[in-house]
Coordinates of N, CA and C and ligand atoms in Angstrom, one line a residue:
M13 N 0.8 -1.2 0.0 CA 0.0 0.0 0.0 C 0.9 1.2 0.0
N14 N 0.6 2.1 -0.9 CA 1.4 3.4 -1.0 C 0.6 4.4 -0.2
I15 N 1.2 4.8 0.9 CA 0.4 5.8 1.8 C 0.9 7.2 1.6
V16 N -0.1 8.0 1.3 CA 0.2 9.4 1.0 C -0.6 10.3 2.0
V17 N 0.2 11.2 2.7 CA -0.5 12.0 3.7 C -0.3 13.5 3.3
V18 N -1.5 14.2 3.2 CA -1.4 15.6 2.8 C -2.3 16.4 3.8
S19 N -2.2 17.7 3.7 CA -3.0 18.6 4.5 C -4.4 18.5 3.9
P20 N -5.4 18.9 4.7 CA -6.8 18.9 4.2 C -7.0 19.8 2.9
E21 N -6.2 20.9 2.9 CA -6.2 21.8 1.8 C -5.8 21.2 0.4
K22 N -4.8 20.2 0.6 CA -4.3 19.6 -0.7 C -5.0 18.3 -1.0
F23 N -5.9 17.8 -0.2 CA -6.5 16.5 -0.3 C -7.2 16.3 -1.7
G24 N -8.1 17.3 -2.0 CA -8.9 17.2 -3.2 C -8.0 17.2 -4.4
N25 N -7.0 18.1 -4.4 CA -6.1 18.3 -5.5 C -5.3 17.0 -5.8
T26 N -4.8 16.4 -4.7 CA -3.9 15.2 -4.8 C -4.7 14.1 -5.4
A27 N -6.0 13.9 -4.9 CA -6.8 12.8 -5.4 C -7.2 13.1 -6.9
A28 N -7.5 14.4 -7.2 CA -7.9 14.7 -8.6 C -6.7 14.5 -9.5
D29 N -5.5 14.7 -9.1 CA -4.3 14.5 -10.0 C -4.3 13.0 -10.4
I30 N -4.6 12.1 -9.4 CA -4.6 10.7 -9.7 C -5.7 10.3 -10.8
V31 N -6.9 10.8 -10.5 CA -8.0 10.6 -11.4 C -7.7 11.2 -12.8
Q32 N -7.2 12.4 -12.8 CA -6.9 13.0 -14.1 C -5.8 12.2 -14.9
R33 N -4.8 11.7 -14.2 CA -3.7 10.9 -14.8 C -4.4 9.7 -15.5
V34 N -5.3 9.0 -14.8 CA -5.9 7.8 -15.3 C -6.8 8.2 -16.5
T35 N -7.5 9.2 -16.4 CA -8.4 9.6 -17.5 C -7.6 10.0 -18.8
E36 N -6.5 10.6 -18.6 CA -5.7 11.1 -19.7 C -4.8 10.0 -20.3
N37 N -4.5 9.0 -19.6 CA -3.7 7.9 -20.1 C -4.4 6.7 -20.5
T38 N -5.7 6.7 -20.4 CA -6.5 5.5 -20.7 C -7.6 5.9 -21.7
E39 N -7.8 5.1 -22.7 CA -8.8 5.4 -23.8 C -10.2 5.6 -23.2
A40 N -10.6 4.5 -22.5 CA -12.0 4.5 -21.9 C -11.9 3.9 -20.5
P41 N -11.4 4.7 -19.5 CA -11.3 4.1 -18.2 C -12.6 3.8 -17.5
N42 N -12.6 2.6 -16.9 CA -13.7 2.2 -16.1 C -13.4 2.5 -14.6
I43 N -14.2 3.5 -14.1 CA -13.9 4.0 -12.8 C -15.1 3.8 -11.8
T44 N -14.8 3.3 -10.6 CA -15.9 3.3 -9.6 C -15.8 4.6 -8.8
F45 N -17.0 5.1 -8.5 CA -17.1 6.4 -7.7 C -17.9 6.1 -6.5
P46 N -17.4 6.4 -5.3 CA -18.1 6.2 -4.0 C -18.8 7.4 -3.6
T47 N -19.8 7.3 -2.7 CA -20.4 8.4 -2.1 C -19.9 8.5 -0.7
G48 N -20.4 9.5 0.1 CA -19.9 9.7 1.5 C -19.1 11.0 1.5
D49 N -18.6 11.3 2.7 CA -17.9 12.6 2.9 C -16.5 12.6 2.3
S50 N -15.9 11.4 2.4 CA -14.4 11.3 2.0 C -14.2 11.8 0.6
P51 N -15.0 11.4 -0.4 CA -14.6 11.9 -1.8 C -15.1 13.3 -2.2
L52 N -15.8 14.0 -1.2 CA -16.3 15.3 -1.6 C -15.2 16.3 -2.1
P53 N -14.1 16.4 -1.4 CA -13.0 17.3 -1.9 C -12.6 16.9 -3.3
L54 N -12.5 15.6 -3.5 CA -12.1 15.2 -4.9 C -13.1 15.6 -5.9
Y55 N -14.4 15.4 -5.6 CA -15.4 15.8 -6.6 C -15.5 17.3 -6.8
R56 N -15.3 18.0 -5.7 CA -15.3 19.5 -5.9 C -14.1 19.9 -6.8
E57 N -13.0 19.3 -6.7 CA -11.8 19.6 -7.5 C -12.0 19.2 -9.0
L58 N -12.6 18.0 -9.2 CA -12.9 17.5 -10.5 C -13.8 18.5 -11.2
V59 N -14.9 18.9 -10.5 CA -15.8 19.8 -11.1 C -15.1 21.2 -11.4
N60 N -14.3 21.6 -10.5 CA -13.6 22.9 -10.7 C -12.7 22.8 -11.9
R61 N -12.0 21.7 -12.1 CA -11.1 21.6 -13.2 C -11.9 21.5 -14.5
Y62 N -13.0 20.8 -14.5 CA -13.9 20.7 -15.7 C -14.4 22.1 -16.0
Q63 N -14.9 22.9 -15.0 CA -15.4 24.2 -15.3 C -14.4 25.2 -15.9
H64 N -13.1 24.9 -15.5 CA -12.1 25.8 -16.0 C -11.4 25.2 -17.2
G65 N -12.0 24.2 -17.8 CA -11.5 23.7 -19.1 C -10.2 22.9 -19.0
K66 N -9.9 22.5 -17.7 CA -8.6 21.8 -17.5 C -8.7 20.3 -17.5
L67 N -10.0 19.8 -17.5 CA -10.2 18.3 -17.4 C -11.5 18.0 -18.2
S68 N -11.4 16.8 -18.8 CA -12.7 16.2 -19.4 C -12.8 14.8 -18.9
L69 N -14.1 14.5 -18.5 CA -14.4 13.1 -18.1 C -15.2 12.4 -19.2
A70 N -15.2 12.9 -20.4 CA -16.0 12.4 -21.5 C -15.7 11.0 -21.9
N71 N -14.5 10.5 -21.6 CA -14.2 9.1 -21.9 C -14.4 8.1 -20.8
V72 N -14.9 8.6 -19.6 CA -15.0 7.8 -18.4 C -16.3 6.9 -18.5
Q73 N -16.1 5.7 -18.1 CA -17.3 4.8 -17.9 C -17.4 4.7 -16.4
A74 N -18.5 5.3 -15.9 CA -18.6 5.5 -14.4 C -19.4 4.4 -13.8
F75 N -18.9 3.7 -12.8 CA -19.7 2.7 -12.1 C -19.9 3.1 -10.6
G76 N -21.2 3.0 -10.2 CA -21.5 3.2 -8.8 C -21.0 2.1 -8.0
L77 N -20.5 2.4 -6.8 CA -19.8 1.4 -5.9 C -20.9 0.6 -5.2
D78 N -21.9 1.3 -4.7 CA -22.9 0.6 -3.9 C -24.2 1.4 -3.9
E79 N -25.2 0.8 -3.2 CA -26.5 1.5 -3.2 C -27.3 1.0 -2.0
W80 N -28.1 1.9 -1.4 CA -29.0 1.5 -0.3 C -30.2 0.8 -0.9
G81 N -30.6 -0.3 -0.1 CA -31.9 -0.9 -0.4 C -33.0 -0.1 0.1
E82 N -34.2 -0.4 -0.2 CA -35.4 0.1 0.4 C -35.7 1.6 0.2
L83 N -35.0 2.2 -0.8 CA -35.3 3.6 -1.2 C -35.8 3.6 -2.6
E84 N -36.9 4.3 -2.9 CA -37.5 4.3 -4.2 C -36.5 5.0 -5.2
P85 N -36.6 4.6 -6.5 CA -35.7 5.2 -7.5 C -35.9 6.8 -7.5
G86 N -34.8 7.5 -7.6 CA -34.9 8.9 -7.6 C -34.8 9.5 -6.2
H87 N -34.9 8.7 -5.1 CA -34.8 9.2 -3.8 C -33.5 10.0 -3.6
P88 N -33.5 11.2 -3.0 CA -32.3 12.0 -3.0 C -31.1 11.4 -2.2
I89 N -31.4 10.5 -1.3 CA -30.3 9.9 -0.5 C -29.7 8.7 -1.2
R90 N -30.3 8.3 -2.3 CA -29.7 7.2 -3.0 C -28.3 7.6 -3.5
C91 N -27.4 6.6 -3.6 CA -26.0 7.0 -4.0 C -26.0 7.5 -5.4
I92 N -26.8 7.0 -6.3 CA -26.8 7.5 -7.7 C -27.3 8.9 -7.7
S93 N -28.3 9.2 -6.9 CA -28.8 10.6 -6.9 C -27.7 11.6 -6.4
R94 N -27.0 11.2 -5.4 CA -25.9 12.1 -4.9 C -24.7 12.1 -5.8
M95 N -24.4 11.0 -6.5 CA -23.3 11.1 -7.5 C -23.7 12.0 -8.6
K96 N -25.0 12.0 -9.0 CA -25.4 13.0 -10.1 C -25.2 14.4 -9.7
T97 N -25.6 14.7 -8.4 CA -25.5 16.1 -7.9 C -24.1 16.5 -7.7
Q98 N -23.3 15.6 -7.2 CA -21.9 16.0 -6.8 C -20.9 15.9 -7.9
L99 N -21.2 15.1 -8.9 CA -20.2 14.9 -10.0 C -20.7 14.8 -11.4
Y100 N -21.6 13.8 -11.6 CA -22.0 13.4 -12.9 C -22.6 14.6 -13.7
S101 N -23.6 15.2 -13.1 CA -24.3 16.3 -13.8 C -23.5 17.6 -13.9
E102 N -22.4 17.6 -13.1 CA -21.6 18.8 -13.1 C -20.4 18.7 -14.0
T103 N -20.2 17.6 -14.7 CA -19.1 17.4 -15.6 C -19.6 16.8 -16.9
D104 N -18.7 16.4 -17.8 CA -19.1 15.9 -19.1 C -19.2 14.4 -19.3
I105 N -19.4 13.7 -18.2 CA -19.5 12.2 -18.3 C -20.8 12.0 -19.0
P106 N -20.8 11.4 -20.2 CA -22.1 11.1 -20.9 C -23.0 10.2 -20.1
V107 N -24.3 10.5 -20.1 CA -25.3 9.8 -19.3 C -25.2 8.3 -19.6
E108 N -25.0 8.0 -20.9 CA -25.0 6.5 -21.3 C -23.8 5.8 -20.8
Q109 N -22.8 6.5 -20.2 CA -21.6 5.9 -19.7 C -21.7 5.8 -18.2
I110 N -22.9 6.0 -17.6 CA -23.0 5.9 -16.2 C -23.8 4.6 -15.8
Y111 N -23.2 3.8 -15.0 CA -23.8 2.5 -14.6 C -24.0 2.5 -13.1
Y112 N -25.0 1.9 -12.6 CA -25.2 1.9 -11.2 C -26.1 0.7 -10.8
L113 N -26.0 0.3 -9.5 CA -26.7 -0.8 -9.0 C -28.1 -0.4 -8.7
E114 N -29.1 -1.2 -9.1 CA -30.5 -0.9 -8.9 C -31.1 -2.0 -7.9
P115 N -31.3 -1.6 -6.6 CA -31.8 -2.6 -5.6 C -33.2 -3.1 -5.9
N116 N -34.0 -2.2 -6.5 CA -35.4 -2.5 -6.7 C -35.6 -3.3 -8.0
T117 N -35.0 -4.5 -8.0 CA -35.0 -5.3 -9.2 C -35.6 -6.6 -8.8
D118 N -36.4 -7.2 -9.8 CA -37.0 -8.5 -9.5 C -36.0 -9.5 -9.0
D119 N -35.0 -9.7 -9.8 CA -34.0 -10.7 -9.5 C -32.7 -10.0 -9.2
L120 N -32.4 -9.7 -8.0 CA -31.3 -8.9 -7.6 C -30.0 -9.7 -7.9
D121 N -30.0 -11.0 -7.6 CA -28.8 -11.8 -7.9 C -28.4 -11.7 -9.3
V122 N -29.4 -11.8 -10.2 CA -29.1 -11.7 -11.7 C -28.5 -10.4 -12.0
H123 N -29.1 -9.3 -11.4 CA -28.7 -7.9 -11.7 C -27.2 -7.8 -11.2
C124 N -26.9 -8.3 -10.0 CA -25.5 -8.1 -9.5 C -24.5 -8.9 -10.4
E125 N -24.9 -10.1 -10.8 CA -24.1 -10.9 -11.7 C -23.8 -10.1 -13.0
A126 N -24.9 -9.5 -13.5 CA -24.8 -8.8 -14.8 C -23.9 -7.6 -14.6
Y127 N -23.9 -7.0 -13.5 CA -23.1 -5.8 -13.2 C -21.6 -6.2 -13.3
D128 N -21.3 -7.3 -12.6 CA -19.9 -7.8 -12.6 C -19.5 -8.2 -14.1
K129 N -20.4 -8.8 -14.8 CA -20.1 -9.3 -16.1 C -19.9 -8.1 -17.1
R130 N -20.7 -7.1 -16.9 CA -20.5 -5.9 -17.7 C -19.1 -5.3 -17.5
I131 N -18.7 -5.2 -16.2 CA -17.3 -4.7 -15.9 C -16.3 -5.6 -16.6
A132 N -16.4 -6.9 -16.4 CA -15.5 -7.9 -17.0 C -15.4 -7.7 -18.5
D133 N -16.6 -7.7 -19.1 CA -16.7 -7.6 -20.6 C -16.0 -6.3 -21.1
M134 N -16.0 -5.2 -20.2 CA -15.4 -3.9 -20.6 C -14.0 -3.9 -20.2
G135 N -13.4 -5.0 -19.8 CA -12.0 -5.1 -19.6 C -11.6 -4.9 -18.1
G136 N -12.6 -4.9 -17.2 CA -12.3 -4.8 -15.8 C -12.2 -3.3 -15.4
L137 N -12.1 -3.1 -14.1 CA -12.0 -1.7 -13.6 C -10.6 -1.2 -13.8
T138 N -10.5 0.1 -14.2 CA -9.2 0.7 -14.4 C -8.8 1.3 -13.0
L139 N -9.7 2.0 -12.4 CA -9.5 2.7 -11.1 C -10.7 2.5 -10.2
S140 N -10.4 2.0 -9.0 CA -11.5 1.9 -8.0 C -11.2 3.0 -7.0
I141 N -12.1 3.9 -6.9 CA -12.0 5.0 -5.8 C -12.9 4.5 -4.7
L142 N -12.3 4.5 -3.5 CA -13.0 3.9 -2.3 C -12.9 4.8 -1.1
G143 N -13.9 4.7 -0.2 CA -13.7 5.2 1.1 C -13.5 4.1 2.1
I144 N -13.3 4.4 3.4 CA -13.3 3.3 4.4 C -14.3 3.7 5.4
G145 N -15.2 2.7 5.7 CA -16.2 2.9 6.8 C -15.4 2.8 8.1
I146 N -16.1 3.4 9.1 CA -15.5 3.4 10.5 C -15.2 2.0 11.0
N147 N -15.9 1.0 10.4 CA -15.7 -0.4 10.8 C -14.9 -1.2 9.7
G148 N -14.3 -0.4 8.8 CA -13.4 -1.0 7.8 C -14.1 -1.5 6.6
H149 N -15.4 -1.2 6.5 CA -16.1 -1.7 5.3 C -15.6 -0.9 4.0
I150 N -15.7 -1.6 2.9 CA -15.2 -1.1 1.6 C -16.5 -1.2 0.7
G151 N -17.0 -0.1 0.2 CA -18.3 -0.1 -0.4 C -19.2 -0.5 0.8
F152 N -20.1 -1.5 0.5 CA -20.9 -2.1 1.6 C -20.4 -3.5 1.9
N153 N -19.1 -3.8 1.6 CA -18.5 -5.0 2.0 C -18.2 -4.9 3.5
E154 N -19.2 -5.4 4.3 CA -19.1 -5.2 5.7 C -18.1 -6.2 6.3
P155 N -17.6 -6.0 7.6 CA -16.8 -7.0 8.3 C -17.3 -8.4 8.1
G156 N -16.4 -9.3 7.8 CA -16.8 -10.7 7.5 C -16.8 -11.0 6.0
S157 N -16.7 -9.9 5.1 CA -16.7 -10.1 3.7 C -15.3 -10.7 3.3
K158 N -15.3 -11.7 2.5 CA -14.0 -12.3 2.1 C -13.5 -11.6 0.8
A159 N -12.2 -11.8 0.5 CA -11.7 -11.2 -0.7 C -12.2 -11.7 -2.0
T160 N -12.9 -12.9 -1.9 CA -13.4 -13.6 -3.1 C -14.9 -13.2 -3.4
V161 N -15.5 -12.3 -2.6 CA -16.9 -12.1 -2.8 C -17.2 -11.1 -4.0
R162 N -18.3 -11.4 -4.7 CA -18.6 -10.6 -5.8 C -19.8 -9.6 -5.5
T163 N -20.3 -8.9 -6.4 CA -21.3 -7.9 -6.2 C -22.6 -8.7 -5.8
R164 N -23.2 -8.1 -4.7 CA -24.3 -8.8 -4.1 C -25.1 -7.9 -3.1
K165 N -26.2 -8.5 -2.7 CA -27.0 -7.8 -1.6 C -26.4 -8.2 -0.3
I166 N -26.4 -7.2 0.7 CA -25.7 -7.5 2.0 C -26.5 -6.8 3.1
Q167 N -26.6 -7.4 4.2 CA -27.2 -6.8 5.4 C -26.1 -5.8 5.9
L168 N -26.6 -4.6 6.3 CA -25.7 -3.6 6.8 C -25.4 -3.7 8.2
A169 N -24.1 -3.4 8.6 CA -23.6 -3.6 10.0 C -24.2 -2.5 10.9
D170 N -24.4 -2.8 12.1 CA -25.0 -1.7 13.1 C -24.2 -0.4 13.0
R171 N -22.9 -0.5 13.0 CA -22.0 0.7 13.0 C -22.3 1.5 11.7
T172 N -22.5 0.8 10.6 CA -22.8 1.5 9.3 C -24.1 2.2 9.5
L173 N -25.1 1.5 10.1 CA -26.4 2.1 10.2 C -26.4 3.3 11.1
N174 N -25.6 3.2 12.2 CA -25.5 4.4 13.1 C -24.9 5.6 12.4
V175 N -23.8 5.3 11.7 CA -23.1 6.4 11.0 C -24.0 7.1 9.9
S176 N -24.8 6.2 9.3 CA -25.5 6.7 8.1 C -26.7 7.6 8.5
Q177 N -27.0 7.7 9.9 CA -28.0 8.7 10.3 C -27.7 10.1 9.8
K178 N -26.4 10.3 9.5 CA -26.0 11.7 9.0 C -26.7 12.0 7.6
Y179 N -27.2 11.0 6.9 CA -27.9 11.3 5.6 C -29.3 11.7 5.8
G180 N -29.9 11.6 7.0 CA -31.2 12.0 7.3 C -32.3 11.1 6.8
F181 N -32.1 9.8 6.9 CA -33.1 8.9 6.5 C -34.4 9.0 7.3
D182 N -35.6 8.9 6.7 CA -36.8 8.7 7.6 C -36.7 7.4 8.3
K183 N -36.4 6.3 7.5 CA -36.2 5.0 8.1 C -34.9 4.4 7.4
T184 N -33.9 4.1 8.2 CA -32.6 3.7 7.6 C -32.8 2.3 7.0
P185 N -32.3 2.1 5.7 CA -32.4 0.8 5.1 C -31.6 -0.2 5.9
S186 N -32.0 -1.4 6.0 CA -31.2 -2.4 6.7 C -30.2 -3.2 5.8
W187 N -30.4 -3.0 4.5 CA -29.5 -3.7 3.6 C -29.1 -2.8 2.4
G188 N -28.1 -3.3 1.7 CA -27.6 -2.5 0.5 C -27.1 -3.5 -0.5
V189 N -26.7 -3.0 -1.7 CA -26.0 -3.8 -2.7 C -24.6 -3.1 -2.9
T190 N -23.6 -4.0 -3.1 CA -22.3 -3.5 -3.3 C -21.5 -4.2 -4.3
L191 N -20.6 -3.5 -5.0 CA -19.6 -4.2 -5.7 C -18.8 -5.1 -4.8
G192 N -18.4 -6.3 -5.2 CA -17.7 -7.2 -4.4 C -16.2 -6.9 -4.3
L193 N -15.6 -7.4 -3.2 CA -14.2 -7.2 -3.0 C -13.4 -7.8 -4.1
A194 N -13.8 -8.9 -4.6 CA -13.0 -9.6 -5.7 C -12.9 -8.7 -6.9
T195 N -14.1 -8.1 -7.3 CA -14.1 -7.3 -8.5 C -13.2 -6.0 -8.3
L196 N -13.3 -5.5 -7.1 CA -12.5 -4.3 -6.7 C -11.0 -4.7 -6.7
L197 N -10.6 -5.8 -6.2 CA -9.2 -6.2 -6.1 C -8.7 -6.5 -7.5
E198 N -9.5 -6.8 -8.5 CA -9.1 -7.0 -9.9 C -8.8 -5.7 -10.6
S199 N -9.2 -4.6 -10.0 CA -9.0 -3.3 -10.6 C -7.5 -3.1 -10.8
K200 N -7.2 -2.4 -11.9 CA -5.7 -2.1 -12.2 C -5.1 -1.2 -11.1
E201 N -5.9 -0.3 -10.6 CA -5.4 0.6 -9.6 C -6.5 0.9 -8.6
I202 N -6.1 1.1 -7.4 CA -7.1 1.5 -6.3 C -6.7 2.7 -5.6
L203 N -7.6 3.6 -5.3 CA -7.4 4.8 -4.6 C -8.3 4.8 -3.4
I204 N -7.8 4.7 -2.2 CA -8.7 4.8 -1.0 C -8.5 6.1 -0.3
L205 N -9.6 6.7 0.0 CA -9.6 8.1 0.6 C -10.1 8.0 2.1
A206 N -9.4 8.7 3.0 CA -9.9 8.8 4.4 C -9.4 10.1 5.0
T207 N -10.4 10.8 5.6 CA -10.1 12.1 6.2 C -10.7 12.1 7.6
G208 N -10.0 12.9 8.5 CA -10.6 13.2 9.8 C -10.1 12.2 10.9
A209 N -10.1 12.8 12.1 CA -9.6 12.0 13.3 C -10.5 10.8 13.6
H210 N -11.7 10.9 13.2 CA -12.6 9.7 13.5 C -12.2 8.5 12.7
K211 N -11.4 8.7 11.7 CA -11.0 7.5 10.8 C -9.6 7.0 11.3
A212 N -8.9 7.7 12.2 CA -7.5 7.4 12.6 C -7.4 5.9 13.0
E213 N -8.3 5.5 13.9 CA -8.2 4.1 14.4 C -8.3 3.0 13.3
I214 N -9.3 3.2 12.4 CA -9.5 2.2 11.4 C -8.4 2.3 10.3
V215 N -7.9 3.5 10.1 CA -6.7 3.6 9.2 C -5.5 2.9 9.8
H216 N -5.3 3.0 11.1 CA -4.2 2.3 11.7 C -4.4 0.8 11.6
L217 N -5.6 0.3 11.8 CA -5.9 -1.1 11.7 C -5.8 -1.6 10.2
T218 N -6.2 -0.8 9.3 CA -6.1 -1.1 7.9 C -4.7 -1.3 7.5
V219 N -3.8 -0.5 8.0 CA -2.4 -0.5 7.6 C -1.5 -1.5 8.5
N220 N -1.8 -1.5 9.8 CA -0.9 -2.2 10.7 C -1.5 -3.4 11.3
G221 N -2.8 -3.6 11.2 CA -3.4 -4.7 11.8 C -3.3 -6.0 11.0
P222 N -3.8 -7.1 11.4 CA -3.8 -8.3 10.6 C -4.6 -8.1 9.3
E223 N -4.2 -8.8 8.2 CA -5.0 -8.8 7.0 C -6.1 -9.8 7.2
T224 N -7.3 -9.2 7.4 CA -8.4 -10.1 7.8 C -9.7 -9.6 7.2
S225 N -10.6 -10.5 7.0 CA -12.0 -10.1 6.5 C -12.8 -9.5 7.6
D226 N -12.3 -9.5 8.9 CA -12.9 -8.7 9.9 C -12.8 -7.2 9.7
V227 N -11.7 -6.9 9.0 CA -11.4 -5.5 8.6 C -11.2 -5.5 7.1
P228 N -12.3 -5.4 6.3 CA -12.2 -5.6 4.9 C -11.2 -4.7 4.2
S229 N -11.0 -3.5 4.8 CA -10.1 -2.5 4.2 C -8.7 -3.1 4.3
S230 N -8.4 -3.9 5.3 CA -7.0 -4.5 5.4 C -6.7 -5.4 4.2
L231 N -7.8 -6.0 3.6 CA -7.6 -6.9 2.5 C -7.0 -6.2 1.2
M232 N -7.2 -4.9 1.2 CA -6.8 -4.1 0.0 C -5.2 -4.0 0.0
R233 N -4.6 -4.4 1.1 CA -3.1 -4.3 1.2 C -2.5 -5.3 0.2
R234 N -3.2 -6.3 -0.2 CA -2.7 -7.3 -1.1 C -2.6 -6.8 -2.6
H235 N -3.3 -5.7 -2.8 CA -3.3 -5.2 -4.2 C -2.0 -4.5 -4.5
P236 N -1.4 -4.8 -5.7 CA 0.0 -4.2 -6.0 C 0.0 -2.8 -6.3
N237 N -1.1 -2.1 -6.6 CA -1.1 -0.7 -7.0 C -2.2 0.0 -6.3
C238 N -2.1 0.1 -4.9 CA -3.2 0.7 -4.1 C -2.6 1.9 -3.3
T239 N -3.2 3.0 -3.5 CA -2.8 4.2 -2.8 C -3.8 4.5 -1.7
L240 N -3.3 4.8 -0.5 CA -4.2 5.2 0.6 C -3.9 6.7 0.8
L241 N -4.9 7.5 0.5 CA -4.6 9.0 0.6 C -5.3 9.4 1.9
L242 N -4.6 10.1 2.7 CA -5.0 10.5 4.1 C -4.8 11.9 4.3
D243 N -5.6 12.6 5.1 CA -5.2 13.9 5.6 C -4.5 13.6 6.9
E244 N -3.9 14.6 7.5 CA -3.0 14.4 8.7 C -3.8 13.9 9.9
A245 N -5.1 14.3 10.0 CA -5.9 13.8 11.1 C -6.1 12.3 11.0
A246 N -6.4 11.8 9.8 CA -6.7 10.4 9.6 C -5.4 9.5 9.8
A247 N -4.3 10.2 9.6 CA -3.0 9.5 9.6 C -2.3 9.5 11.0
Q248 N -3.0 10.1 12.0 CA -2.3 10.5 13.2 C -1.8 9.3 14.0
L249 N -2.4 8.1 13.8 CA -1.9 6.9 14.6 C -0.9 6.1 13.8
L250 N -0.6 6.5 12.6 CA 0.4 5.7 11.8 C 1.8 6.1 12.3
K251 N 2.8 5.2 12.2 CA 4.2 5.5 12.6 C 4.7 6.4 11.5
K252 N 5.6 7.3 11.9 CA 6.2 8.2 11.0 C 7.0 7.4 9.9
Ligands
PGA317 P1 -17.6 8.5 4.6 O1 -18.0 7.1 4.4 O2 -16.7 8.9 3.5 O3 -18.8 9.4 4.7 O4 -16.8 8.5 5.9 C1 -17.1 6.1 4.0 C2 -17.7 4.8 3.9 O5 -18.6 4.5 4.7 O6 -17.3 4.0 3.0

């Protein structure tokens, strides 16, 4: 794992440099985009670069990382709704190049399998952008998820449900769908983002703890091209 620690002011820029390098060096990059607080500085910077004519995302094939169950299509808390507001609608990613998981599907297993197959048929993921949950989840791959799991429906962990109160759910969904760790680990490159002192403990466990499915983020260490981008607060428990 390549660990990069920057000030909060430089966080968005550093992450955007990585995304821009991938988009400029790949004909049609397949990129996963997460929601949450961690990627917001990145999305603000990508939008800023696009608005100033310094960046185009027109060649990007965008894949949603995960989605809440039990919310109707178009619900503003849905991950796809927030991705549209925070990035997709603010840049030049063509609508037909945006893919996402749809939990309200008759046969969700078939839908999840088709999502993985689409990614595989398109040559696999070029860049997986990920956050880390306070419990080490990656996407909604909650503790207990093995490195071999594919895209699927999953019961959400209590800690995830507690943290997700910040989104203002009327009733918090008990399950979600997520890209599987195996598909993410097959990505050519991984960029994990974590900010803030509340992430310091899980960042420490991710880097220095045992590589275990109890902490799914620790499984990312086996990837040969994985960058963990931290601000100083999130990095405070790491050795110098
Ligand atoms: P956060 O969420 O960026 O809002 O902390 C990360 C995650 O749960 O994966």
